[in-house]
Amino acid sequence: MSDFKKVRALTGMKDALPPESVQWEALEAIVRDWLAAYGYQNLRTPVLEHTRLFARGIGEVTDIVEKEMYSFVDPLNDERLTLRPEFTAGMVRAVIEHNVLYDRPRRVYALGPVFRHERPQRGRYRQFHQIDVEALGFPGPDVDAELIVMLSRLWRRLGLDDIRLEINSLGQAAERAAHRAALIEHLQRHVDVLDDEARRRMHSNPLRVLDTKNPAMQDMANSAPRLFDFLGEESLAHYRGLCARLEDAGITYTLNPRLVRGLDYYNLTVFEWVTDRLGAQGTVCGGGRYDGLIELLGGKPAPAVGFAIGMERLLDLWSQKDQYAHPAECQVYVAHQGEDGQRRAASLAEALRDAGLRVLVHAGSTGFKSQFRRADASGAAVAVVVGGDELASGRATVKWLRRGAPEGEQQESIPFDRLAEELQSRI
Ligand code: ATP
Ligand code: MG
């Protein structure tokens, strides 16, 4: 025994083993097809970025930047670095750095892990995964609507029917400034019910105070002046343009005037897709417009709108994933005897793979009985046997383990050179 103390995964960071990992891959495949149907292309950014990118891009006075980021100083060069807590800031950084928007707007997406130091619970982890979608350079509500229509297609594809849409408009900077003054006044009048965090944020980020989950502050939040009531004609027109297009697509929504989202950079449209099936962590997807972010991060001003889906929550909701509960390791399991048998089995397996089949060759030399047990456990449809008799006759013995056997038979004999064709057409 080694004296090494066993290492476990970090709290809130999960391994995914089969069959769960198979379900992840199935979900990712569906998601990639769905993104392609709307012309989105993959933009891959590093997991690690300069801390100041997130401080600026997400906002200093936010949960993420104040208390959830994994940040450290690189001891080799004293740079302050952070594991990405979300995708948007890094995507926008890359788009600016490579001048991606020089000739036309772009639709881009990313899939992958993000990191937040939160209290782990169902639907809330410290490493989790997002599907992040950004439409960059598009000003109009047509694209806001397209994103939402696109999401409802994904829910349909996955068979999710109890997920509802809430929307709001955060207007433009001047409208928020007018609302902000009224809101601070309201907060001051109710200062006795504010918790410490709310008091701290009352002046730096009063809108976020309304995003509170503290039950004692709900009445105060409900009676607060609504940003929606401060919107001017242009913002309202944008909002109405979105609503009309959602109605065209038959998508029901509710206006939630308290929806402000966790991040600082949103304007006009914000939305969330929420379910009651995941307990307290019911938000599956959040998004909205952030027309000022590209400029805020040093780029040429350009409008943008996007969303992020939490993949753990999506996977949790996706009950059809049960069809992958017993994934097969292969379609064909090749058993063999003797060194010649093993070598013939290996080359036969390559020919079967050429024909597109998924094939496992038994490794090592054990008796047929234990090889068949393995074949069965692998989930294969057939076991192909290559022993002394088969080598002599040039015909493999094929044992049907599940379905596809000829009437009344479990076993048949197929010439080596016809095996790939036969199995390919019948599995
Ligand atoms: P919440 O209010 O649940 O903390 P958020 O506003 O912080 O969510 P966003 O920053 O909008 O979340 O992230 C987009 C999506 O990522 C969320 O809607 C959710 O599905 C998912 N998500 C956020 N935080 C976590 C987490 N810690 N673990 C798993 N999924 C998460
Ligand atoms: Mg959060």
CSV table of C-alpha atoms and ligand atoms in Angstrom, one decimal:
chain,number,residue,atom,x,y,z
A,1,MET,CA,0.0,0.0,0.0
A,2,SER,CA,1.2,3.5,-0.8
A,3,ASP,CA,1.3,6.1,1.9
A,4,PHE,CA,-0.2,8.6,-0.4
A,5,LYS,CA,-3.4,10.1,1.0
A,6,LYS,CA,-6.2,9.6,-1.5
A,7,VAL,CA,-7.1,12.7,-3.5
A,8,ARG,CA,-10.8,13.5,-4.1
A,9,ALA,CA,-12.3,15.9,-6.5
A,10,LEU,CA,-12.8,19.5,-5.2
A,11,THR,CA,-16.1,20.4,-3.6
A,12,GLY,CA,-18.7,21.4,-6.1
A,13,MET,CA,-16.7,20.0,-9.0
A,14,LYS,CA,-18.0,16.8,-10.5
A,15,ASP,CA,-16.7,13.8,-12.5
A,16,ALA,CA,-19.1,12.5,-15.2
A,17,LEU,CA,-18.8,8.7,-15.7
A,18,PRO,CA,-20.8,6.6,-18.1
A,19,PRO,CA,-23.8,6.6,-18.5
A,20,GLU,CA,-23.9,10.2,-17.5
A,21,SER,CA,-21.0,11.2,-19.7
A,22,VAL,CA,-22.8,9.5,-22.6
A,23,GLN,CA,-25.8,11.6,-21.9
A,24,TRP,CA,-23.6,14.7,-21.9
A,25,GLU,CA,-22.3,13.8,-25.3
A,26,ALA,CA,-25.7,13.2,-26.6
A,27,LEU,CA,-26.9,16.5,-25.4
A,28,GLU,CA,-23.9,18.3,-26.8
A,29,ALA,CA,-24.5,16.7,-30.2
A,30,ILE,CA,-28.1,17.9,-30.2
A,31,VAL,CA,-27.0,21.4,-29.2
A,32,ARG,CA,-24.4,21.6,-31.9
A,33,ASP,CA,-27.0,20.6,-34.6
A,34,TRP,CA,-29.4,23.1,-33.2
A,35,LEU,CA,-26.8,25.9,-33.2
A,36,ALA,CA,-25.8,25.1,-36.8
A,37,ALA,CA,-29.5,25.3,-37.9
A,38,TYR,CA,-29.3,29.0,-37.0
A,39,GLY,CA,-25.9,29.7,-38.5
A,40,TYR,CA,-23.9,29.9,-35.3
A,41,GLN,CA,-20.1,29.2,-35.4
A,42,ASN,CA,-17.9,28.1,-32.6
A,43,LEU,CA,-15.6,30.7,-30.9
A,44,ARG,CA,-13.2,29.1,-28.4
A,45,THR,CA,-11.5,31.2,-25.8
A,46,PRO,CA,-9.1,30.3,-23.0
A,47,VAL,CA,-10.4,29.3,-19.6
A,48,LEU,CA,-8.0,31.7,-17.9
A,49,GLU,CA,-8.1,35.5,-18.5
A,50,HIS,CA,-6.9,38.7,-16.9
A,51,THR,CA,-8.9,39.4,-13.8
A,52,ARG,CA,-9.6,43.0,-14.9
A,53,LEU,CA,-11.5,41.7,-17.9
A,54,PHE,CA,-14.2,40.3,-15.7
A,55,ALA,CA,-14.1,43.1,-13.2
A,56,ARG,CA,-14.8,45.5,-16.1
A,57,GLY,CA,-17.0,43.3,-18.2
A,58,ILE,CA,-19.2,41.9,-15.5
A,59,GLY,CA,-19.1,44.9,-13.2
A,60,GLU,CA,-17.3,45.4,-9.9
A,61,VAL,CA,-20.5,45.4,-7.8
A,62,THR,CA,-21.9,42.0,-8.7
A,63,ASP,CA,-22.1,38.7,-6.9
A,64,ILE,CA,-19.7,37.1,-9.4
A,65,VAL,CA,-16.9,39.7,-9.1
A,66,GLU,CA,-17.4,40.5,-5.4
A,67,LYS,CA,-17.4,36.9,-4.2
A,68,GLU,CA,-17.5,34.1,-6.7
A,69,MET,CA,-14.4,34.3,-8.8
A,70,TYR,CA,-11.4,32.0,-8.7
A,71,SER,CA,-8.7,34.5,-8.9
A,72,PHE,CA,-5.0,34.2,-8.1
A,73,VAL,CA,-1.7,36.0,-8.7
A,74,ASP,CA,0.5,34.1,-11.2
A,75,PRO,CA,3.7,33.7,-9.1
A,76,LEU,CA,5.8,33.7,-12.2
A,77,ASN,CA,5.0,37.2,-13.4
A,78,ASP,CA,2.7,38.7,-10.8
A,79,GLU,CA,-0.3,38.9,-13.1
A,80,ARG,CA,-3.8,38.7,-11.6
A,81,LEU,CA,-5.7,36.0,-13.3
A,82,THR,CA,-9.2,34.5,-13.1
A,83,LEU,CA,-10.9,31.3,-14.2
A,84,ARG,CA,-13.8,32.4,-16.4
A,85,PRO,CA,-17.0,32.7,-14.4
A,86,GLU,CA,-19.0,33.2,-17.6
A,87,PHE,CA,-18.3,33.4,-21.4
A,88,THR,CA,-19.4,36.8,-22.6
A,89,ALA,CA,-16.5,38.9,-21.4
A,90,GLY,CA,-13.9,36.5,-22.9
A,91,MET,CA,-15.9,36.2,-26.2
A,92,VAL,CA,-16.1,40.0,-26.5
A,93,ARG,CA,-12.4,40.3,-25.7
A,94,ALA,CA,-11.6,37.9,-28.5
A,95,VAL,CA,-13.9,39.6,-31.0
A,96,ILE,CA,-12.3,42.9,-30.3
A,97,GLU,CA,-8.7,41.5,-30.3
A,98,HIS,CA,-9.2,39.9,-33.7
A,99,ASN,CA,-11.4,42.6,-35.2
A,100,VAL,CA,-14.0,40.0,-35.9
A,101,LEU,CA,-16.8,42.5,-36.7
A,102,TYR,CA,-14.8,44.4,-39.3
A,103,ASP,CA,-17.0,43.6,-42.2
A,104,ARG,CA,-20.3,42.1,-40.9
A,105,PRO,CA,-22.1,41.1,-37.8
A,106,ARG,CA,-21.5,37.6,-36.4
A,107,ARG,CA,-23.3,34.8,-34.6
A,108,VAL,CA,-21.0,32.8,-32.4
A,109,TYR,CA,-21.3,30.3,-29.6
A,110,ALA,CA,-19.2,28.4,-27.0
A,111,LEU,CA,-19.7,25.4,-24.9
A,112,GLY,CA,-17.6,24.6,-21.9
A,113,PRO,CA,-16.8,24.8,-18.2
A,114,VAL,CA,-17.1,28.0,-16.1
A,115,PHE,CA,-16.1,28.5,-12.5
A,116,ARG,CA,-17.8,30.2,-9.6
A,117,HIS,CA,-17.1,29.8,-5.9
A,118,GLU,CA,-20.6,29.3,-4.6
A,119,ARG,CA,-22.2,27.1,-2.0
A,120,PRO,CA,-22.8,23.8,-3.9
A,121,GLN,CA,-26.3,22.3,-4.0
A,122,ARG,CA,-28.5,20.7,-6.6
A,123,GLY,CA,-28.1,22.8,-9.8
A,124,ARG,CA,-25.4,24.9,-8.3
A,125,TYR,CA,-21.8,23.8,-8.7
A,126,ARG,CA,-18.3,25.4,-8.6
A,127,GLN,CA,-17.4,24.1,-12.0
A,128,PHE,CA,-20.4,24.0,-14.2
A,129,HIS,CA,-21.0,24.2,-18.0
A,130,GLN,CA,-22.7,26.7,-20.2
A,131,ILE,CA,-23.9,26.9,-23.7
A,132,ASP,CA,-23.2,30.5,-24.5
A,133,VAL,CA,-24.6,32.2,-27.6
A,134,GLU,CA,-23.8,35.7,-28.8
A,135,ALA,CA,-25.2,37.6,-31.7
A,136,LEU,CA,-22.8,40.5,-32.2
A,137,GLY,CA,-23.4,43.6,-34.3
A,138,PHE,CA,-27.2,43.3,-34.5
A,139,PRO,CA,-29.3,46.2,-33.1
A,140,GLY,CA,-32.9,45.2,-33.7
A,141,PRO,CA,-35.5,43.3,-31.7
A,142,ASP,CA,-35.7,40.9,-34.7
A,143,VAL,CA,-32.5,39.2,-33.4
A,144,ASP,CA,-33.7,39.3,-29.7
A,145,ALA,CA,-36.8,37.4,-30.9
A,146,GLU,CA,-34.8,35.0,-33.0
A,147,LEU,CA,-32.7,34.0,-30.0
A,148,ILE,CA,-35.8,33.3,-28.0
A,149,VAL,CA,-37.5,31.4,-30.8
A,150,MET,CA,-34.3,29.4,-31.2
A,151,LEU,CA,-34.4,28.5,-27.5
A,152,SER,CA,-38.0,27.4,-27.7
A,153,ARG,CA,-36.9,25.1,-30.5
A,154,LEU,CA,-34.3,23.5,-28.3
A,155,TRP,CA,-36.8,22.9,-25.5
A,156,ARG,CA,-39.1,21.3,-28.0
A,157,ARG,CA,-36.3,19.1,-29.4
A,158,LEU,CA,-35.5,18.0,-25.9
A,159,GLY,CA,-39.1,17.4,-25.0
A,160,LEU,CA,-39.2,20.1,-22.2
A,161,ASP,CA,-42.7,21.5,-21.9
A,162,ASP,CA,-42.8,23.0,-18.4
A,163,ILE,CA,-40.3,25.9,-18.9
A,164,ARG,CA,-41.6,29.4,-19.1
A,165,LEU,CA,-40.3,32.7,-20.4
A,166,GLU,CA,-40.0,35.9,-18.5
A,167,ILE,CA,-38.9,39.1,-20.2
A,168,ASN,CA,-38.3,42.7,-19.2
A,169,SER,CA,-36.7,45.8,-20.7
A,170,LEU,CA,-33.9,47.6,-18.9
A,171,GLY,CA,-34.1,50.6,-21.3
A,172,GLN,CA,-31.2,52.8,-22.0
A,173,ALA,CA,-28.6,54.5,-19.7
A,174,ALA,CA,-30.5,57.8,-19.4
A,175,GLU,CA,-33.7,56.0,-18.5
A,176,ARG,CA,-31.9,53.9,-15.9
A,177,ALA,CA,-30.4,57.0,-14.4
A,178,ALA,CA,-33.8,58.6,-13.9
A,179,HIS,CA,-35.1,55.3,-12.4
A,180,ARG,CA,-32.0,54.9,-10.3
A,181,ALA,CA,-32.6,58.2,-8.5
A,182,ALA,CA,-36.2,57.3,-7.7
A,183,LEU,CA,-35.1,53.8,-6.6
A,184,ILE,CA,-32.4,55.1,-4.2
A,185,GLU,CA,-35.0,57.3,-2.7
A,186,HIS,CA,-37.3,54.3,-2.2
A,187,LEU,CA,-34.4,52.3,-0.7
A,188,GLN,CA,-33.6,55.1,1.7
A,189,ARG,CA,-37.2,55.2,2.8
A,190,HIS,CA,-37.1,51.4,3.6
A,191,VAL,CA,-33.5,51.3,4.9
A,192,ASP,CA,-34.7,49.5,8.0
A,193,VAL,CA,-35.6,46.3,6.1
A,194,LEU,CA,-32.4,46.2,4.0
A,195,ASP,CA,-29.8,43.6,4.8
A,196,ASP,CA,-26.1,44.4,4.9
A,197,GLU,CA,-25.5,43.6,1.3
A,198,ALA,CA,-28.4,45.8,0.2
A,199,ARG,CA,-27.2,48.7,2.2
A,200,ARG,CA,-23.8,48.3,0.7
A,201,ARG,CA,-25.2,48.2,-2.8
A,202,MET,CA,-27.8,50.8,-2.3
A,203,HIS,CA,-25.7,53.5,-4.0
A,204,SER,CA,-23.3,51.5,-6.1
A,205,ASN,CA,-25.8,49.1,-7.7
A,206,PRO,CA,-29.4,49.8,-6.5
A,207,LEU,CA,-31.0,47.8,-9.3
A,208,ARG,CA,-29.2,44.7,-8.0
A,209,VAL,CA,-30.8,45.2,-4.6
A,210,LEU,CA,-34.2,44.3,-6.2
A,211,ASP,CA,-32.7,41.0,-7.5
A,212,THR,CA,-32.5,39.8,-3.8
A,213,LYS,CA,-33.7,36.4,-2.7
A,214,ASN,CA,-34.1,37.7,0.9
A,215,PRO,CA,-37.8,37.1,1.9
A,216,ALA,CA,-37.7,40.0,4.3
A,217,MET,CA,-37.0,42.4,1.5
A,218,GLN,CA,-39.7,41.1,-1.0
A,219,ASP,CA,-42.4,43.7,0.0
A,220,MET,CA,-39.9,46.5,-0.3
A,221,ALA,CA,-38.7,45.1,-3.7
A,222,ASN,CA,-42.3,44.7,-5.0
A,223,SER,CA,-43.3,48.2,-4.1
A,224,ALA,CA,-40.1,49.8,-5.6
A,225,PRO,CA,-40.4,52.1,-8.7
A,226,ARG,CA,-40.4,50.0,-11.8
A,227,LEU,CA,-37.7,50.6,-14.4
A,228,PHE,CA,-40.2,49.6,-17.0
A,229,ASP,CA,-42.3,52.7,-16.1
A,230,PHE,CA,-39.3,55.0,-16.9
A,231,LEU,CA,-38.8,53.7,-20.5
A,232,GLY,CA,-39.0,56.2,-23.3
A,233,GLU,CA,-40.7,55.8,-26.7
A,234,GLU,CA,-37.6,54.2,-28.4
A,235,SER,CA,-37.1,51.6,-25.7
A,236,LEU,CA,-40.8,50.8,-25.7
A,237,ALA,CA,-40.8,50.4,-29.5
A,238,HIS,CA,-37.9,47.9,-29.1
A,239,TYR,CA,-39.9,46.0,-26.5
A,240,ARG,CA,-43.0,46.0,-28.5
A,241,GLY,CA,-41.1,44.8,-31.6
A,242,LEU,CA,-39.9,41.9,-29.6
A,243,CYS,CA,-43.3,41.0,-28.2
A,244,ALA,CA,-44.9,41.1,-31.7
A,245,ARG,CA,-42.4,38.7,-33.0
A,246,LEU,CA,-42.8,36.3,-30.0
A,247,GLU,CA,-46.5,36.4,-30.7
A,248,ASP,CA,-45.8,35.6,-34.4
A,249,ALA,CA,-44.0,32.5,-33.2
A,250,GLY,CA,-46.7,31.5,-30.8
A,251,ILE,CA,-44.4,31.9,-27.8
A,252,THR,CA,-46.0,32.9,-24.5
A,253,TYR,CA,-44.1,35.1,-22.1
A,254,THR,CA,-44.7,37.2,-19.1
A,255,LEU,CA,-43.4,40.6,-18.4
A,256,ASN,CA,-41.5,40.5,-15.1
A,257,PRO,CA,-40.6,44.1,-14.2
A,258,ARG,CA,-38.3,42.9,-11.5
A,259,LEU,CA,-36.2,40.9,-13.8
A,260,VAL,CA,-32.8,42.7,-13.9
A,261,ARG,CA,-30.3,39.7,-14.3
A,262,GLY,CA,-27.2,39.4,-12.3
A,263,LEU,CA,-24.8,41.2,-14.6
A,264,ASP,CA,-24.2,44.9,-15.0
A,265,TYR,CA,-24.0,45.2,-18.7
A,266,TYR,CA,-27.5,44.6,-19.9
A,267,ASN,CA,-29.8,47.1,-21.6
A,268,LEU,CA,-33.2,46.9,-23.4
A,269,THR,CA,-34.2,43.2,-23.6
A,270,VAL,CA,-33.5,40.8,-20.8
A,271,PHE,CA,-35.1,37.4,-20.4
A,272,GLU,CA,-35.0,34.2,-18.4
A,273,TRP,CA,-36.4,30.7,-18.9
A,274,VAL,CA,-37.5,29.3,-15.6
A,275,THR,CA,-38.9,26.0,-14.5
A,276,ASP,CA,-40.5,24.8,-11.2
A,277,ARG,CA,-39.0,21.3,-11.6
A,278,LEU,CA,-35.5,22.1,-10.3
A,279,GLY,CA,-36.3,23.4,-6.9
A,280,ALA,CA,-34.6,26.7,-5.9
A,281,GLN,CA,-32.3,26.6,-8.9
A,282,GLY,CA,-35.0,27.0,-11.5
A,283,THR,CA,-33.4,29.3,-14.1
A,284,VAL,CA,-32.2,27.3,-17.0
A,285,CYS,CA,-31.2,30.1,-19.3
A,286,GLY,CA,-30.6,33.8,-18.9
A,287,GLY,CA,-29.8,36.4,-21.5
A,288,GLY,CA,-30.4,39.8,-23.0
A,289,ARG,CA,-29.0,42.7,-24.9
A,290,TYR,CA,-25.7,44.5,-24.0
A,291,ASP,CA,-25.2,47.2,-26.5
A,292,GLY,CA,-22.5,49.0,-24.5
A,293,LEU,CA,-20.2,46.1,-23.6
A,294,ILE,CA,-18.0,46.0,-26.7
A,295,GLU,CA,-17.2,49.7,-26.3
A,296,LEU,CA,-16.8,49.3,-22.5
A,297,LEU,CA,-14.1,46.7,-23.2
A,298,GLY,CA,-12.2,48.9,-25.6
A,299,GLY,CA,-13.8,47.9,-29.0
A,300,LYS,CA,-15.5,50.0,-31.6
A,301,PRO,CA,-19.1,50.4,-30.4
A,302,ALA,CA,-21.4,47.6,-31.7
A,303,PRO,CA,-24.7,46.3,-30.3
A,304,ALA,CA,-24.9,42.7,-29.1
A,305,VAL,CA,-27.4,40.2,-27.6
A,306,GLY,CA,-26.9,36.8,-26.2
A,307,PHE,CA,-27.7,34.2,-23.6
A,308,ALA,CA,-26.2,31.4,-21.5
A,309,ILE,CA,-27.8,28.1,-20.7
A,310,GLY,CA,-26.7,26.1,-17.6
A,311,MET,CA,-26.0,22.6,-18.9
A,312,GLU,CA,-26.3,20.8,-15.6
A,313,ARG,CA,-29.8,22.2,-15.1
A,314,LEU,CA,-30.7,21.4,-18.7
A,315,LEU,CA,-29.4,17.8,-18.3
A,316,ASP,CA,-31.3,17.5,-15.0
A,317,LEU,CA,-34.6,18.5,-16.8
A,318,TRP,CA,-34.0,16.3,-19.9
A,319,SER,CA,-35.9,13.2,-19.0
A,320,GLN,CA,-35.4,11.7,-22.5
A,321,LYS,CA,-31.8,11.2,-21.5
A,322,ASP,CA,-33.0,7.9,-19.9
A,323,GLN,CA,-32.7,6.3,-23.3
A,324,TYR,CA,-29.0,6.5,-22.8
A,325,ALA,CA,-29.1,4.9,-19.3
A,326,HIS,CA,-27.5,1.6,-20.6
A,327,PRO,CA,-25.2,2.7,-23.4
A,328,ALA,CA,-23.5,-0.1,-25.3
A,329,GLU,CA,-19.7,0.0,-25.4
A,330,CYS,CA,-19.8,-1.5,-28.9
A,331,GLN,CA,-22.0,-3.2,-31.5
A,332,VAL,CA,-19.7,-6.2,-32.1
A,333,TYR,CA,-17.6,-8.0,-29.6
A,334,VAL,CA,-14.9,-10.2,-31.1
A,335,ALA,CA,-13.9,-13.4,-29.2
A,336,HIS,CA,-11.0,-15.5,-30.2
A,337,GLN,CA,-8.7,-18.4,-29.2
A,338,GLY,CA,-5.0,-18.9,-29.7
A,339,GLU,CA,-2.5,-16.4,-31.0
A,340,ASP,CA,-3.5,-16.9,-34.6
A,341,GLY,CA,-7.1,-16.4,-33.6
A,342,GLN,CA,-6.3,-13.2,-31.8
A,343,ARG,CA,-4.4,-11.8,-34.7
A,344,ARG,CA,-7.1,-12.7,-37.2
A,345,ALA,CA,-9.7,-11.2,-34.9
A,346,ALA,CA,-7.7,-7.9,-34.7
A,347,SER,CA,-7.5,-7.6,-38.5
A,348,LEU,CA,-11.2,-8.6,-38.9
A,349,ALA,CA,-12.2,-5.9,-36.4
A,350,GLU,CA,-10.3,-3.3,-38.4
A,351,ALA,CA,-12.4,-4.3,-41.5
A,352,LEU,CA,-15.6,-4.1,-39.5
A,353,ARG,CA,-14.6,-0.6,-38.3
A,354,ASP,CA,-13.9,0.4,-42.0
A,355,ALA,CA,-17.6,-0.5,-42.5
A,356,GLY,CA,-18.6,1.9,-39.8
A,357,LEU,CA,-19.3,-0.6,-37.0
A,358,ARG,CA,-18.2,0.0,-33.4
A,359,VAL,CA,-16.1,-3.0,-32.4
A,360,LEU,CA,-14.3,-4.3,-29.3
A,361,VAL,CA,-11.8,-7.1,-29.6
A,362,HIS,CA,-11.4,-9.2,-26.4
A,363,ALA,CA,-8.0,-8.3,-24.9
A,364,GLY,CA,-5.8,-11.0,-23.5
A,365,SER,CA,-6.4,-14.8,-23.6
A,366,THR,CA,-9.2,-16.2,-21.5
A,367,GLY,CA,-11.7,-19.0,-22.0
A,368,PHE,CA,-14.7,-18.5,-24.3
A,369,LYS,CA,-17.0,-18.6,-21.3
A,370,SER,CA,-15.6,-15.5,-19.8
A,371,GLN,CA,-15.2,-13.8,-23.2
A,372,PHE,CA,-19.0,-14.3,-23.7
A,373,ARG,CA,-19.7,-12.8,-20.3
A,374,ARG,CA,-17.7,-9.8,-21.3
A,375,ALA,CA,-19.5,-9.6,-24.7
A,376,ASP,CA,-22.8,-9.6,-22.9
A,377,ALA,CA,-21.7,-6.9,-20.4
A,378,SER,CA,-20.5,-4.7,-23.3
A,379,GLY,CA,-24.0,-4.4,-24.7
A,380,ALA,CA,-22.9,-5.7,-28.1
A,381,ALA,CA,-25.6,-6.9,-30.5
A,382,VAL,CA,-23.4,-9.8,-31.6
A,383,ALA,CA,-20.3,-11.8,-30.6
A,384,VAL,CA,-18.1,-12.8,-33.5
A,385,VAL,CA,-16.0,-15.9,-32.7
A,386,VAL,CA,-12.6,-16.6,-34.3
A,387,GLY,CA,-11.2,-19.9,-33.0
A,388,GLY,CA,-9.4,-22.9,-34.5
A,389,ASP,CA,-12.5,-24.1,-36.5
A,390,GLU,CA,-13.2,-20.7,-37.8
A,391,LEU,CA,-9.6,-20.2,-39.0
A,392,ALA,CA,-9.7,-23.6,-40.7
A,393,SER,CA,-13.0,-22.9,-42.5
A,394,GLY,CA,-12.5,-19.2,-43.2
A,395,ARG,CA,-16.0,-18.5,-41.7
A,396,ALA,CA,-16.7,-16.6,-38.5
A,397,THR,CA,-19.2,-17.9,-36.0
A,398,VAL,CA,-21.7,-15.1,-35.2
A,399,LYS,CA,-23.7,-15.3,-32.0
A,400,TRP,CA,-26.7,-12.9,-31.8
A,401,LEU,CA,-26.8,-11.6,-28.3
A,402,ARG,CA,-29.9,-9.5,-28.6
A,403,ARG,CA,-31.9,-9.1,-31.8
A,404,GLY,CA,-31.4,-9.6,-35.5
A,405,ALA,CA,-30.9,-13.4,-35.4
A,406,PRO,CA,-32.5,-15.4,-38.2
A,407,GLU,CA,-35.7,-17.1,-37.3
A,408,GLY,CA,-35.2,-19.8,-34.6
A,409,GLU,CA,-31.4,-19.4,-34.6
A,410,GLN,CA,-29.0,-17.8,-32.3
A,411,GLN,CA,-25.9,-18.6,-34.2
A,412,GLU,CA,-24.7,-18.6,-37.8
A,413,SER,CA,-21.6,-18.9,-39.8
A,414,ILE,CA,-20.5,-16.2,-42.2
A,415,PRO,CA,-17.4,-16.1,-44.4
A,416,PHE,CA,-14.8,-13.7,-43.2
A,417,ASP,CA,-14.8,-11.6,-46.4
A,418,ARG,CA,-18.6,-11.1,-46.2
A,419,LEU,CA,-18.8,-10.4,-42.5
A,420,ALA,CA,-18.6,-6.6,-42.6
A,421,GLU,CA,-21.3,-6.3,-45.2
A,422,GLU,CA,-23.6,-8.8,-43.4
A,423,LEU,CA,-23.3,-7.2,-40.0
A,424,GLN,CA,-23.4,-3.7,-41.3
A,425,SER,CA,-26.8,-4.3,-42.9
A,426,ARG,CA,-28.3,-6.1,-39.9
A,427,ILE,CA,-27.1,-4.2,-36.8
B,1,ATP,P1,-28.5,32.2,-10.4
B,1,ATP,O1,-29.5,33.3,-10.1
B,1,ATP,O2,-29.1,30.8,-10.4
B,1,ATP,O3,-27.2,32.3,-9.5
B,1,ATP,P2,-27.1,33.6,-12.4
B,1,ATP,O4,-27.9,34.8,-12.7
B,1,ATP,O5,-25.9,33.7,-11.6
B,1,ATP,O6,-28.0,32.4,-11.9
B,1,ATP,P3,-26.0,33.5,-15.1
B,1,ATP,O7,-24.8,34.2,-14.8
B,1,ATP,O8,-27.1,34.1,-15.9
B,1,ATP,O9,-26.7,32.8,-13.8
B,1,ATP,O10,-25.7,32.1,-15.8
B,1,ATP,C1,-26.5,31.5,-16.8
B,1,ATP,C2,-27.0,30.1,-16.4
B,1,ATP,O11,-26.0,29.3,-15.9
B,1,ATP,C3,-28.0,30.2,-15.3
B,1,ATP,O12,-29.3,30.5,-15.8
B,1,ATP,C4,-28.0,28.8,-14.7
B,1,ATP,O13,-28.7,27.9,-15.5
B,1,ATP,C5,-26.5,28.4,-14.9
B,1,ATP,N1,-25.8,28.6,-13.6
B,1,ATP,C6,-25.4,29.8,-13.0
B,1,ATP,N2,-24.7,29.5,-11.9
B,1,ATP,C7,-24.6,28.2,-11.8
B,1,ATP,C8,-23.9,27.3,-10.9
B,1,ATP,N3,-23.2,27.7,-9.9
B,1,ATP,N4,-24.0,25.9,-11.1
B,1,ATP,C9,-24.7,25.4,-12.2
B,1,ATP,N5,-25.3,26.2,-13.1
B,1,ATP,C10,-25.3,27.6,-12.9
B,2,MG,MG,-25.4,33.4,-9.6
